[in-house]
Amino acid sequence: MTDKNDAEKFRDLPTPFYFYDLDILNATLNTLKKESQNSGYKIHYAIKANPNPRILKIIASYGFGADCVSWNEIDASIEAGFDPSEIVFAGVGKTDKEIDAAIKANIFCFNCESIAEIEVINHLAAKLNRTVRIALRINPLIEAHTHKYITTGIEESKFGIYTWELEDVFKKMARLKNLTFSGLHFHVGSQITRMSVFRSLCTHINELQEWFSARNIDIKTINVGGGLGIDYENPEKSPMFAEYFTLIHEIIDLRPGQEIHLEPGRSVVGQCGTLISRVLYIKNGSNTQFAIIDAGMTDLIRPALYQAHHKIENLSSKGNIYRYDVVGPVCESSDTFAKFIELPETRRGNIIAIRSVGAYGEAMASRYNLRDLPRAVFSDEI
Ligand SMILES: *Cc1c(COP(=O)(O)O)cnc(C)c1O
């Protein structure tokens, strides 16, 4: 999407804004649909990656389910057309009000993260005279080899139930009459690019299956979670759905009647989004030049929060190559998108594209410094 015509196309639009390329989004969704149909796996799109209402509507139109981590996400996904019976609800801190609303909305399943939570869900279900499906989120103690803030399946992590607690969990659950045990849930982290991490997870799942069959506990759903990474160096590259699905198919020993569920977020929406901004000033630093742009960490917090790298392009210039620190206007030194990167000679007014920002970009925007929230522009609107 980033040739010189795009600079023309964006020139008269107020910046910054998220530009969503619907051809890329639809191509990704078509691949995901094809792969999930071939394998028979159920997809629950992780809403938190990008809950833009138009994006949600498009994803829902493919017939996928949704993975939500708050009642507001459940509400937004139902509004966008996701079927409540295809919605799963995860999170370590579901409030009573959220649980109550989700029970009334008839969602598919609660992915539970502690014994305390399971007891509260049972209590609230009993008050409504209902039986609800739960899955246990298991902490598989697997290192995801990604940034520590997005690693979720290691011992010090707040997420999930340890396998050594399972005996106790099932003893307690035997008394809880308003719950139906549906299966297991996992999510070991995000932006996972090493297939070996998923291989370890699938092997761990096979071992756990033995534990359950030895106790005659029936597992219907095995939810492998999300986490499949994208190539931030190559924004044109599609996520590796085929390899990922094949690996799961080859390793997990599915028993009769069992279903695999997946919760991809980043891989679905990451490559369709670009943050478009304008250069405000060029300023000399001691070893570098600063290109100060009108987008900041309030629009895209990933570099400040996770030291994330996004490919940055100057769409307006074909000049000689120089080095720049690309920074935003917010009053924080962490408001830096990239340090000492090569760009063609950059001037005030040039259009700058920050690529691969469709996931955890607009979704995490804030109004710090009382800045405006970024707008969204879709490829069929300009
Ligand atoms: C965030 C999250 C996902 C999605 O992760 P991605 O890395 O975006 O694919 C899936 N499941 C759960 C429980 C999550 O918290």
mmCIF file of C-alpha atoms and ligand atoms in Angstrom:
data_model
loop_
_atom_site.group_PDB
_atom_site.id
_atom_site.type_symbol
_atom_site.label_atom_id
_atom_site.label_comp_id
_atom_site.label_asym_id
_atom_site.label_seq_id
_atom_site.Cartn_x
_atom_site.Cartn_y
_atom_site.Cartn_z
ATOM 1 C CA MET A 1 0.000 0.000 0.000
ATOM 2 C CA THR A 2 2.868 2.388 0.426
ATOM 3 C CA ASP A 3 3.844 3.818 -2.893
ATOM 4 C CA LYS A 4 4.039 7.456 -3.900
ATOM 5 C CA ASN A 5 0.358 7.447 -4.912
ATOM 6 C CA ASP A 6 -0.469 6.951 -1.275
ATOM 7 C CA ALA A 7 1.298 10.167 -0.330
ATOM 8 C CA GLU A 8 -1.001 11.906 -2.829
ATOM 9 C CA LYS A 9 -4.033 10.106 -1.496
ATOM 10 C CA PHE A 10 -3.295 11.026 2.121
ATOM 11 C CA ARG A 11 -2.060 14.570 1.474
ATOM 12 C CA ASP A 12 -5.273 16.417 2.162
ATOM 13 C CA LEU A 13 -6.427 14.311 5.102
ATOM 14 C CA PRO A 14 -5.855 15.549 8.656
ATOM 15 C CA THR A 15 -3.223 13.432 10.431
ATOM 16 C CA PRO A 16 -2.601 11.296 12.406
ATOM 17 C CA PHE A 17 -4.972 8.481 11.508
ATOM 18 C CA TYR A 18 -5.081 4.718 11.274
ATOM 19 C CA PHE A 19 -5.406 3.599 7.676
ATOM 20 C CA TYR A 20 -6.956 0.164 7.270
ATOM 21 C CA ASP A 21 -6.411 -1.698 4.007
ATOM 22 C CA LEU A 22 -9.535 -3.799 3.557
ATOM 23 C CA ASP A 23 -7.989 -5.890 0.760
ATOM 24 C CA ILE A 24 -5.325 -7.093 3.191
ATOM 25 C CA LEU A 25 -7.872 -7.694 5.961
ATOM 26 C CA ASN A 26 -10.176 -9.673 3.655
ATOM 27 C CA ALA A 27 -7.295 -11.683 2.183
ATOM 28 C CA THR A 28 -6.168 -12.622 5.713
ATOM 29 C CA LEU A 29 -9.710 -13.542 6.744
ATOM 30 C CA ASN A 30 -10.196 -15.663 3.619
ATOM 31 C CA THR A 31 -7.005 -17.602 4.347
ATOM 32 C CA LEU A 32 -8.018 -18.076 7.977
ATOM 33 C CA LYS A 33 -11.482 -19.232 6.924
ATOM 34 C CA LYS A 34 -10.068 -21.726 4.437
ATOM 35 C CA GLU A 35 -7.556 -23.116 6.948
ATOM 36 C CA SER A 36 -10.147 -23.391 9.712
ATOM 37 C CA GLN A 37 -12.612 -25.151 7.424
ATOM 38 C CA ASN A 38 -9.960 -27.597 6.257
ATOM 39 C CA SER A 39 -8.983 -28.449 9.806
ATOM 40 C CA GLY A 40 -12.407 -28.168 11.459
ATOM 41 C CA TYR A 41 -11.001 -25.766 14.094
ATOM 42 C CA LYS A 42 -13.200 -23.069 15.635
ATOM 43 C CA ILE A 43 -11.875 -19.519 15.512
ATOM 44 C CA HIS A 44 -12.610 -16.927 18.197
ATOM 45 C CA TYR A 45 -11.109 -13.607 17.111
ATOM 46 C CA ALA A 46 -9.473 -11.874 20.106
ATOM 47 C CA ILE A 47 -11.429 -8.604 20.121
ATOM 48 C CA LYS A 48 -8.867 -6.747 22.206
ATOM 49 C CA ALA A 49 -6.386 -6.679 19.296
ATOM 50 C CA ASN A 50 -8.676 -4.332 17.387
ATOM 51 C CA PRO A 51 -12.249 -3.586 18.431
ATOM 52 C CA ASN A 52 -12.893 -0.935 15.760
ATOM 53 C CA PRO A 53 -16.639 -1.406 15.029
ATOM 54 C CA ARG A 54 -16.200 -1.660 11.269
ATOM 55 C CA ILE A 55 -13.374 -4.198 11.604
ATOM 56 C CA LEU A 56 -15.496 -6.230 14.035
ATOM 57 C CA LYS A 57 -18.391 -6.248 11.561
ATOM 58 C CA ILE A 58 -16.162 -7.496 8.759
ATOM 59 C CA ILE A 59 -14.636 -10.261 10.902
ATOM 60 C CA ALA A 60 -18.083 -11.295 12.184
ATOM 61 C CA SER A 61 -19.335 -11.552 8.606
ATOM 62 C CA TYR A 62 -16.919 -14.462 8.044
ATOM 63 C CA GLY A 63 -18.768 -16.464 10.687
ATOM 64 C CA PHE A 64 -15.960 -16.505 13.257
ATOM 65 C CA GLY A 65 -16.553 -16.409 17.004
ATOM 66 C CA ALA A 66 -15.105 -13.889 19.459
ATOM 67 C CA ASP A 67 -12.700 -14.051 22.411
ATOM 68 C CA CYS A 68 -13.514 -11.288 24.893
ATOM 69 C CA VAL A 69 -11.843 -10.061 28.069
ATOM 70 C CA SER A 70 -14.533 -7.683 29.366
ATOM 71 C CA TRP A 71 -18.302 -7.323 29.242
ATOM 72 C CA ASN A 72 -17.903 -4.262 27.031
ATOM 73 C CA GLU A 73 -16.033 -6.408 24.510
ATOM 74 C CA ILE A 74 -18.830 -8.994 24.617
ATOM 75 C CA ASP A 75 -21.386 -6.227 24.120
ATOM 76 C CA ALA A 76 -19.419 -4.729 21.211
ATOM 77 C CA SER A 77 -19.006 -8.107 19.531
ATOM 78 C CA ILE A 78 -22.721 -8.937 19.778
ATOM 79 C CA GLU A 79 -23.465 -5.463 18.392
ATOM 80 C CA ALA A 80 -21.090 -6.182 15.469
ATOM 81 C CA GLY A 81 -22.888 -9.419 14.624
ATOM 82 C CA PHE A 82 -20.924 -12.139 16.440
ATOM 83 C CA ASP A 83 -23.191 -14.949 17.634
ATOM 84 C CA PRO A 84 -23.259 -15.049 21.477
ATOM 85 C CA SER A 85 -23.064 -18.849 21.290
ATOM 86 C CA GLU A 86 -19.600 -18.412 19.703
ATOM 87 C CA ILE A 87 -18.241 -16.012 22.345
ATOM 88 C CA VAL A 88 -15.727 -17.006 25.024
ATOM 89 C CA PHE A 89 -14.908 -14.808 28.026
ATOM 90 C CA ALA A 90 -11.396 -14.829 29.534
ATOM 91 C CA GLY A 91 -9.574 -12.664 32.077
ATOM 92 C CA VAL A 92 -8.282 -12.982 35.649
ATOM 93 C CA GLY A 93 -10.546 -10.258 37.029
ATOM 94 C CA LYS A 94 -14.097 -10.682 35.783
ATOM 95 C CA THR A 95 -16.437 -8.593 37.963
ATOM 96 C CA ASP A 96 -19.757 -9.899 39.288
ATOM 97 C CA LYS A 97 -21.570 -7.465 37.032
ATOM 98 C CA GLU A 98 -19.662 -8.711 33.973
ATOM 99 C CA ILE A 99 -20.261 -12.364 34.831
ATOM 100 C CA ASP A 100 -23.948 -11.720 35.401
ATOM 101 C CA ALA A 101 -24.350 -9.933 32.064
ATOM 102 C CA ALA A 102 -22.412 -12.637 30.214
ATOM 103 C CA ILE A 103 -24.587 -15.408 31.721
ATOM 104 C CA LYS A 104 -27.717 -13.526 30.637
ATOM 105 C CA ALA A 105 -26.262 -13.065 27.135
ATOM 106 C CA ASN A 106 -25.865 -16.858 26.770
ATOM 107 C CA ILE A 107 -22.218 -16.838 25.767
ATOM 108 C CA PHE A 108 -20.551 -20.126 24.848
ATOM 109 C CA CYS A 109 -18.057 -20.441 27.680
ATOM 110 C CA PHE A 110 -16.212 -18.765 30.554
ATOM 111 C CA ASN A 111 -12.475 -19.387 30.430
ATOM 112 C CA CYS A 112 -11.739 -19.471 34.170
ATOM 113 C CA GLU A 113 -8.475 -18.492 35.741
ATOM 114 C CA SER A 114 -8.838 -19.346 39.468
ATOM 115 C CA ILE A 115 -10.845 -21.449 41.938
ATOM 116 C CA ALA A 116 -12.160 -18.250 43.517
ATOM 117 C CA GLU A 117 -13.561 -17.134 40.174
ATOM 118 C CA ILE A 118 -15.163 -20.517 39.494
ATOM 119 C CA GLU A 119 -17.011 -20.326 42.802
ATOM 120 C CA VAL A 120 -18.329 -16.838 42.040
ATOM 121 C CA ILE A 121 -19.527 -17.892 38.580
ATOM 122 C CA ASN A 122 -21.334 -20.880 40.108
ATOM 123 C CA HIS A 123 -22.951 -18.653 42.725
ATOM 124 C CA LEU A 124 -24.155 -16.101 40.156
ATOM 125 C CA ALA A 125 -25.378 -18.843 37.801
ATOM 126 C CA ALA A 126 -27.349 -20.433 40.666
ATOM 127 C CA LYS A 127 -29.002 -17.089 41.445
ATOM 128 C CA LEU A 128 -30.175 -16.931 37.820
ATOM 129 C CA ASN A 129 -31.160 -20.598 37.926
ATOM 130 C CA ARG A 130 -28.806 -21.371 35.084
ATOM 131 C CA THR A 131 -26.044 -23.821 34.260
ATOM 132 C CA VAL A 132 -23.029 -22.332 32.494
ATOM 133 C CA ARG A 133 -20.170 -23.859 30.579
ATOM 134 C CA ILE A 134 -16.666 -23.235 31.885
ATOM 135 C CA ALA A 135 -13.209 -24.109 30.635
ATOM 136 C CA LEU A 136 -10.118 -24.060 32.814
ATOM 137 C CA ARG A 137 -7.304 -21.834 31.709
ATOM 138 C CA ILE A 138 -4.189 -23.840 32.452
ATOM 139 C CA ASN A 139 -0.812 -22.219 33.039
ATOM 140 C CA PRO A 140 1.389 -24.670 31.120
ATOM 141 C CA LEU A 141 4.699 -23.181 32.359
ATOM 142 C CA ILE A 142 5.979 -22.581 28.856
ATOM 143 C CA GLU A 143 8.339 -19.730 28.011
ATOM 144 C CA ALA A 144 6.929 -17.903 24.974
ATOM 145 C CA HIS A 145 10.238 -16.232 24.001
ATOM 146 C CA THR A 146 8.568 -12.905 23.435
ATOM 147 C CA HIS A 147 8.548 -9.602 25.382
ATOM 148 C CA LYS A 148 8.067 -10.154 29.138
ATOM 149 C CA TYR A 149 4.920 -8.007 29.242
ATOM 150 C CA ILE A 150 3.233 -10.333 26.738
ATOM 151 C CA THR A 151 4.452 -13.613 28.228
ATOM 152 C CA THR A 152 1.565 -15.215 30.095
ATOM 153 C CA GLY A 153 2.268 -18.903 30.638
ATOM 154 C CA ILE A 154 5.187 -18.980 33.075
ATOM 155 C CA GLU A 155 5.190 -19.590 36.823
ATOM 156 C CA GLU A 156 5.294 -15.950 37.904
ATOM 157 C CA SER A 157 2.415 -15.024 35.612
ATOM 158 C CA LYS A 158 -0.971 -14.060 37.084
ATOM 159 C CA PHE A 159 -2.826 -16.042 34.412
ATOM 160 C CA GLY A 160 -4.389 -19.476 34.609
ATOM 161 C CA ILE A 161 -4.464 -22.407 37.027
ATOM 162 C CA TYR A 162 -1.389 -24.532 37.731
ATOM 163 C CA THR A 163 -1.659 -28.213 36.845
ATOM 164 C CA TRP A 164 -0.832 -29.125 40.462
ATOM 165 C CA GLU A 165 -4.075 -27.387 41.518
ATOM 166 C CA LEU A 166 -6.265 -29.505 39.231
ATOM 167 C CA GLU A 167 -6.944 -32.266 41.750
ATOM 168 C CA ASP A 168 -8.260 -29.666 44.176
ATOM 169 C CA VAL A 169 -10.219 -27.790 41.474
ATOM 170 C CA PHE A 170 -12.141 -30.916 40.463
ATOM 171 C CA LYS A 171 -12.818 -31.852 44.068
ATOM 172 C CA LYS A 172 -14.351 -28.403 44.591
ATOM 173 C CA MET A 173 -16.175 -28.391 41.261
ATOM 174 C CA ALA A 174 -17.985 -31.610 42.185
ATOM 175 C CA ARG A 175 -20.045 -29.516 44.626
ATOM 176 C CA LEU A 176 -20.765 -26.718 42.174
ATOM 177 C CA LYS A 177 -24.028 -27.689 40.506
ATOM 178 C CA ASN A 178 -24.473 -24.789 38.140
ATOM 179 C CA LEU A 179 -21.347 -25.387 36.097
ATOM 180 C CA THR A 180 -20.602 -27.725 33.204
ATOM 181 C CA PHE A 181 -16.961 -28.482 32.545
ATOM 182 C CA SER A 182 -16.322 -27.967 28.841
ATOM 183 C CA GLY A 183 -12.585 -28.259 28.458
ATOM 184 C CA LEU A 184 -9.167 -26.699 28.652
ATOM 185 C CA HIS A 185 -7.923 -23.277 27.673
ATOM 186 C CA PHE A 186 -4.348 -22.052 27.131
ATOM 187 C CA HIS A 187 -2.716 -18.824 26.032
ATOM 188 C CA VAL A 188 1.027 -18.646 26.565
ATOM 189 C CA GLY A 189 1.771 -15.191 25.199
ATOM 190 C CA SER A 190 1.657 -12.935 22.199
ATOM 191 C CA GLN A 191 3.842 -12.195 19.161
ATOM 192 C CA ILE A 192 5.205 -15.750 19.221
ATOM 193 C CA THR A 193 7.325 -16.344 16.156
ATOM 194 C CA ARG A 194 9.049 -19.590 17.171
ATOM 195 C CA MET A 195 6.930 -22.558 16.147
ATOM 196 C CA SER A 196 8.790 -24.561 18.828
ATOM 197 C CA VAL A 197 6.758 -22.713 21.491
ATOM 198 C CA PHE A 198 3.504 -24.004 20.015
ATOM 199 C CA ARG A 199 5.079 -27.454 19.639
ATOM 200 C CA SER A 200 5.861 -27.508 23.387
ATOM 201 C CA LEU A 201 2.345 -26.350 24.180
ATOM 202 C CA CYS A 202 0.747 -29.083 22.048
ATOM 203 C CA THR A 203 2.973 -31.732 23.640
ATOM 204 C CA HIS A 204 1.973 -30.456 27.077
ATOM 205 C CA ILE A 205 -1.700 -30.703 26.050
ATOM 206 C CA ASN A 206 -1.228 -34.378 25.133
ATOM 207 C CA GLU A 207 0.291 -35.071 28.561
ATOM 208 C CA LEU A 208 -2.596 -33.328 30.289
ATOM 209 C CA GLN A 209 -5.109 -35.364 28.317
ATOM 210 C CA GLU A 210 -3.664 -38.454 30.002
ATOM 211 C CA TRP A 211 -4.291 -36.951 33.439
ATOM 212 C CA PHE A 212 -7.940 -36.337 32.537
ATOM 213 C CA SER A 213 -8.624 -39.685 30.886
ATOM 214 C CA ALA A 214 -7.108 -41.476 33.896
ATOM 215 C CA ARG A 215 -9.859 -39.803 35.949
ATOM 216 C CA ASN A 216 -12.624 -40.286 33.380
ATOM 217 C CA ILE A 217 -13.093 -36.554 32.971
ATOM 218 C CA ASP A 218 -14.394 -35.717 29.533
ATOM 219 C CA ILE A 219 -12.730 -32.842 27.662
ATOM 220 C CA LYS A 220 -14.823 -31.508 24.784
ATOM 221 C CA THR A 221 -12.952 -28.358 23.851
ATOM 222 C CA ILE A 222 -9.233 -27.744 23.688
ATOM 223 C CA ASN A 223 -8.682 -24.019 23.265
ATOM 224 C CA VAL A 224 -5.079 -23.361 22.260
ATOM 225 C CA GLY A 225 -5.474 -19.562 22.624
ATOM 226 C CA GLY A 226 -3.821 -16.973 20.422
ATOM 227 C CA GLY A 227 -0.286 -15.691 20.133
ATOM 228 C CA LEU A 228 0.729 -16.355 16.550
ATOM 229 C CA GLY A 229 3.151 -13.558 15.660
ATOM 230 C CA ILE A 230 3.504 -11.470 12.530
ATOM 231 C CA ASP A 231 6.598 -10.270 10.671
ATOM 232 C CA TYR A 232 7.067 -6.641 11.671
ATOM 233 C CA GLU A 233 10.119 -6.345 9.401
ATOM 234 C CA ASN A 234 8.052 -7.332 6.354
ATOM 235 C CA PRO A 235 4.616 -5.711 6.524
ATOM 236 C CA GLU A 236 3.628 -7.319 3.207
ATOM 237 C CA LYS A 237 4.061 -10.793 4.663
ATOM 238 C CA SER A 238 0.957 -12.753 5.697
ATOM 239 C CA PRO A 239 0.812 -14.658 8.984
ATOM 240 C CA MET A 240 1.837 -18.327 8.938
ATOM 241 C CA PHE A 241 -1.629 -19.808 9.438
ATOM 242 C CA ALA A 242 -0.979 -22.942 7.350
ATOM 243 C CA GLU A 243 2.204 -23.912 9.266
ATOM 244 C CA TYR A 244 0.534 -23.182 12.594
ATOM 245 C CA PHE A 245 -2.586 -25.221 11.829
ATOM 246 C CA THR A 246 -0.530 -28.102 10.455
ATOM 247 C CA LEU A 247 1.626 -28.198 13.575
ATOM 248 C CA ILE A 248 -1.441 -28.336 15.845
ATOM 249 C CA HIS A 249 -2.998 -31.020 13.659
ATOM 250 C CA GLU A 250 0.158 -33.129 13.663
ATOM 251 C CA ILE A 251 0.906 -32.950 17.382
ATOM 252 C CA ILE A 252 -2.336 -32.838 19.349
ATOM 253 C CA ASP A 253 -3.872 -36.296 19.816
ATOM 254 C CA LEU A 254 -7.538 -35.436 19.471
ATOM 255 C CA ARG A 255 -9.938 -37.940 21.015
ATOM 256 C CA PRO A 256 -13.326 -38.669 19.473
ATOM 257 C CA GLY A 257 -15.737 -35.754 19.820
ATOM 258 C CA GLN A 258 -13.059 -33.223 20.806
ATOM 259 C CA GLU A 259 -12.825 -29.814 19.157
ATOM 260 C CA ILE A 260 -9.862 -27.485 18.777
ATOM 261 C CA HIS A 261 -10.562 -23.805 19.368
ATOM 262 C CA LEU A 262 -8.162 -20.957 18.557
ATOM 263 C CA GLU A 263 -8.102 -17.280 19.551
ATOM 264 C CA PRO A 264 -5.947 -15.378 17.068
ATOM 265 C CA GLY A 265 -5.849 -11.599 17.488
ATOM 266 C CA ARG A 266 -2.680 -9.937 16.204
ATOM 267 C CA SER A 267 -2.287 -12.288 13.236
ATOM 268 C CA VAL A 268 -5.798 -11.435 11.976
ATOM 269 C CA VAL A 269 -5.538 -7.643 11.974
ATOM 270 C CA GLY A 270 -1.858 -6.712 12.408
ATOM 271 C CA GLN A 271 -0.803 -6.245 8.795
ATOM 272 C CA CYS A 272 -3.890 -4.387 7.538
ATOM 273 C CA GLY A 273 -3.244 -1.232 9.588
ATOM 274 C CA THR A 274 -0.821 1.666 9.014
ATOM 275 C CA LEU A 275 -0.494 4.767 11.169
ATOM 276 C CA ILE A 276 -0.285 7.786 8.870
ATOM 277 C CA SER A 277 1.240 10.947 10.229
ATOM 278 C CA ARG A 278 2.962 14.129 9.140
ATOM 279 C CA VAL A 279 6.387 15.509 9.949
ATOM 280 C CA LEU A 280 6.055 18.633 12.077
ATOM 281 C CA TYR A 281 9.693 19.582 12.540
ATOM 282 C CA ILE A 282 13.207 18.389 11.832
ATOM 283 C CA LYS A 283 15.490 19.177 14.765
ATOM 284 C CA ASN A 284 19.214 18.592 15.117
ATOM 285 C CA GLY A 285 20.290 16.339 17.952
ATOM 286 C CA SER A 286 23.892 15.700 18.980
ATOM 287 C CA ASN A 287 24.379 12.498 16.956
ATOM 288 C CA THR A 288 21.152 12.311 15.065
ATOM 289 C CA GLN A 289 18.350 14.352 13.635
ATOM 290 C CA PHE A 290 14.931 14.181 15.177
ATOM 291 C CA ALA A 291 11.975 13.824 12.859
ATOM 292 C CA ILE A 292 9.155 15.034 15.104
ATOM 293 C CA ILE A 293 5.857 13.731 13.790
ATOM 294 C CA ASP A 294 2.252 14.511 14.721
ATOM 295 C CA ALA A 295 1.548 10.925 15.908
ATOM 296 C CA GLY A 296 2.677 10.025 19.394
ATOM 297 C CA MET A 297 2.664 7.271 21.977
ATOM 298 C CA THR A 298 -0.976 8.120 22.690
ATOM 299 C CA ASP A 299 -1.800 6.911 19.168
ATOM 300 C CA LEU A 300 0.570 3.916 19.192
ATOM 301 C CA ILE A 301 2.028 2.860 22.528
ATOM 302 C CA ARG A 302 3.710 -0.397 21.448
ATOM 303 C CA PRO A 303 7.240 1.037 20.974
ATOM 304 C CA ALA A 304 7.099 2.788 24.384
ATOM 305 C CA LEU A 305 5.508 -0.145 26.220
ATOM 306 C CA TYR A 306 7.128 -3.199 24.644
ATOM 307 C CA GLN A 307 10.158 -1.752 22.813
ATOM 308 C CA ALA A 308 8.314 -2.881 19.681
ATOM 309 C CA HIS A 309 9.749 -2.181 16.224
ATOM 310 C CA HIS A 310 7.546 -1.040 13.393
ATOM 311 C CA LYS A 311 8.761 -0.430 9.881
ATOM 312 C CA ILE A 312 8.662 3.306 9.164
ATOM 313 C CA GLU A 313 8.496 4.835 5.686
ATOM 314 C CA ASN A 314 8.552 8.364 4.332
ATOM 315 C CA LEU A 315 5.941 8.298 1.573
ATOM 316 C CA SER A 316 6.740 11.793 0.277
ATOM 317 C CA SER A 317 10.487 11.783 -0.277
ATOM 318 C CA LYS A 318 12.887 10.151 -2.699
ATOM 319 C CA GLY A 319 15.930 12.085 -1.466
ATOM 320 C CA ASN A 320 19.302 10.870 -0.220
ATOM 321 C CA ILE A 321 19.313 8.573 2.765
ATOM 322 C CA TYR A 322 19.979 10.034 6.227
ATOM 323 C CA ARG A 323 19.532 8.785 9.772
ATOM 324 C CA TYR A 324 16.704 9.981 12.002
ATOM 325 C CA ASP A 325 15.144 9.407 15.386
ATOM 326 C CA VAL A 326 11.425 9.376 14.708
ATOM 327 C CA VAL A 327 9.657 10.807 17.752
ATOM 328 C CA GLY A 328 6.219 12.035 18.771
ATOM 329 C CA PRO A 329 5.080 15.256 20.454
ATOM 330 C CA VAL A 330 4.136 13.780 23.859
ATOM 331 C CA CYS A 331 6.030 14.968 26.954
ATOM 332 C CA GLU A 332 7.777 11.636 27.658
ATOM 333 C CA SER A 333 11.170 10.459 26.420
ATOM 334 C CA SER A 334 9.657 7.043 25.726
ATOM 335 C CA ASP A 335 7.554 8.728 23.026
ATOM 336 C CA THR A 336 9.993 7.465 20.408
ATOM 337 C CA PHE A 337 8.975 5.288 17.455
ATOM 338 C CA ALA A 338 12.478 4.437 16.225
ATOM 339 C CA LYS A 339 16.066 5.489 16.812
ATOM 340 C CA PHE A 340 18.708 6.142 14.182
ATOM 341 C CA ILE A 341 16.804 4.647 11.268
ATOM 342 C CA GLU A 342 17.468 5.330 7.607
ATOM 343 C CA LEU A 343 14.945 7.463 5.760
ATOM 344 C CA PRO A 344 15.126 9.499 2.562
ATOM 345 C CA GLU A 345 15.750 13.175 3.325
ATOM 346 C CA THR A 346 12.808 14.145 5.472
ATOM 347 C CA ARG A 347 11.174 17.569 5.690
ATOM 348 C CA ARG A 348 8.291 19.295 7.392
ATOM 349 C CA GLY A 349 4.989 18.177 5.852
ATOM 350 C CA ASN A 350 6.222 14.771 4.599
ATOM 351 C CA ILE A 351 3.830 11.871 5.120
ATOM 352 C CA ILE A 352 5.213 9.143 7.405
ATOM 353 C CA ALA A 353 3.772 5.620 7.443
ATOM 354 C CA ILE A 354 4.250 3.380 10.504
ATOM 355 C CA ARG A 355 3.440 -0.127 9.333
ATOM 356 C CA SER A 356 1.881 -3.268 10.835
ATOM 357 C CA VAL A 357 -0.156 -1.415 13.452
ATOM 358 C CA GLY A 358 -3.568 -3.051 12.937
ATOM 359 C CA ALA A 359 -3.247 -4.967 16.221
ATOM 360 C CA TYR A 360 -2.884 -3.279 19.638
ATOM 361 C CA GLY A 361 -2.573 0.105 17.915
ATOM 362 C CA GLU A 362 -5.858 2.003 17.820
ATOM 363 C CA ALA A 363 -7.086 -0.366 20.553
ATOM 364 C CA MET A 364 -4.548 0.985 23.049
ATOM 365 C CA ALA A 365 -4.803 4.673 22.170
ATOM 366 C CA SER A 366 -5.236 7.085 25.066
ATOM 367 C CA ARG A 367 -5.914 10.749 25.629
ATOM 368 C CA TYR A 368 -2.766 11.422 27.679
ATOM 369 C CA ASN A 369 -1.705 15.071 27.305
ATOM 370 C CA LEU A 370 -5.399 15.533 26.379
ATOM 371 C CA ARG A 371 -4.540 14.633 22.820
ATOM 372 C CA ASP A 372 -7.336 13.658 20.442
ATOM 373 C CA LEU A 373 -7.882 9.953 19.857
ATOM 374 C CA PRO A 374 -6.637 8.911 16.408
ATOM 375 C CA ARG A 375 -9.243 8.551 13.670
ATOM 376 C CA ALA A 376 -9.664 5.541 11.406
ATOM 377 C CA VAL A 377 -9.788 5.749 7.610
ATOM 378 C CA PHE A 378 -10.651 2.723 5.478
ATOM 379 C CA SER A 379 -9.221 1.996 2.048
ATOM 380 C CA ASP A 380 -12.651 2.162 0.393
ATOM 381 C CA GLU A 381 -13.267 5.671 1.732
ATOM 382 C CA ILE A 382 -10.499 7.490 -0.133
HETATM 383 C C1 LIG B 1 -4.707 -11.446 23.986
HETATM 384 C C2 LIG B 1 -5.276 -12.802 23.978
HETATM 385 C C3 LIG B 1 -5.391 -13.506 22.768
HETATM 386 C C4 LIG B 1 -4.890 -12.967 21.453
HETATM 387 O O1 LIG B 1 -3.505 -12.943 21.391
HETATM 388 P P1 LIG B 1 -2.743 -12.565 20.036
HETATM 389 O O2 LIG B 1 -1.326 -12.610 20.395
HETATM 390 O O3 LIG B 1 -3.199 -11.204 19.642
HETATM 391 O O4 LIG B 1 -3.128 -13.594 19.016
HETATM 392 C C5 LIG B 1 -5.992 -14.746 22.813
HETATM 393 N N1 LIG B 1 -6.445 -15.274 23.967
HETATM 394 C C6 LIG B 1 -6.342 -14.629 25.143
HETATM 395 C C7 LIG B 1 -6.855 -15.271 26.375
HETATM 396 C C8 LIG B 1 -5.752 -13.380 25.185
HETATM 397 O O5 LIG B 1 -5.637 -12.748 26.362
#
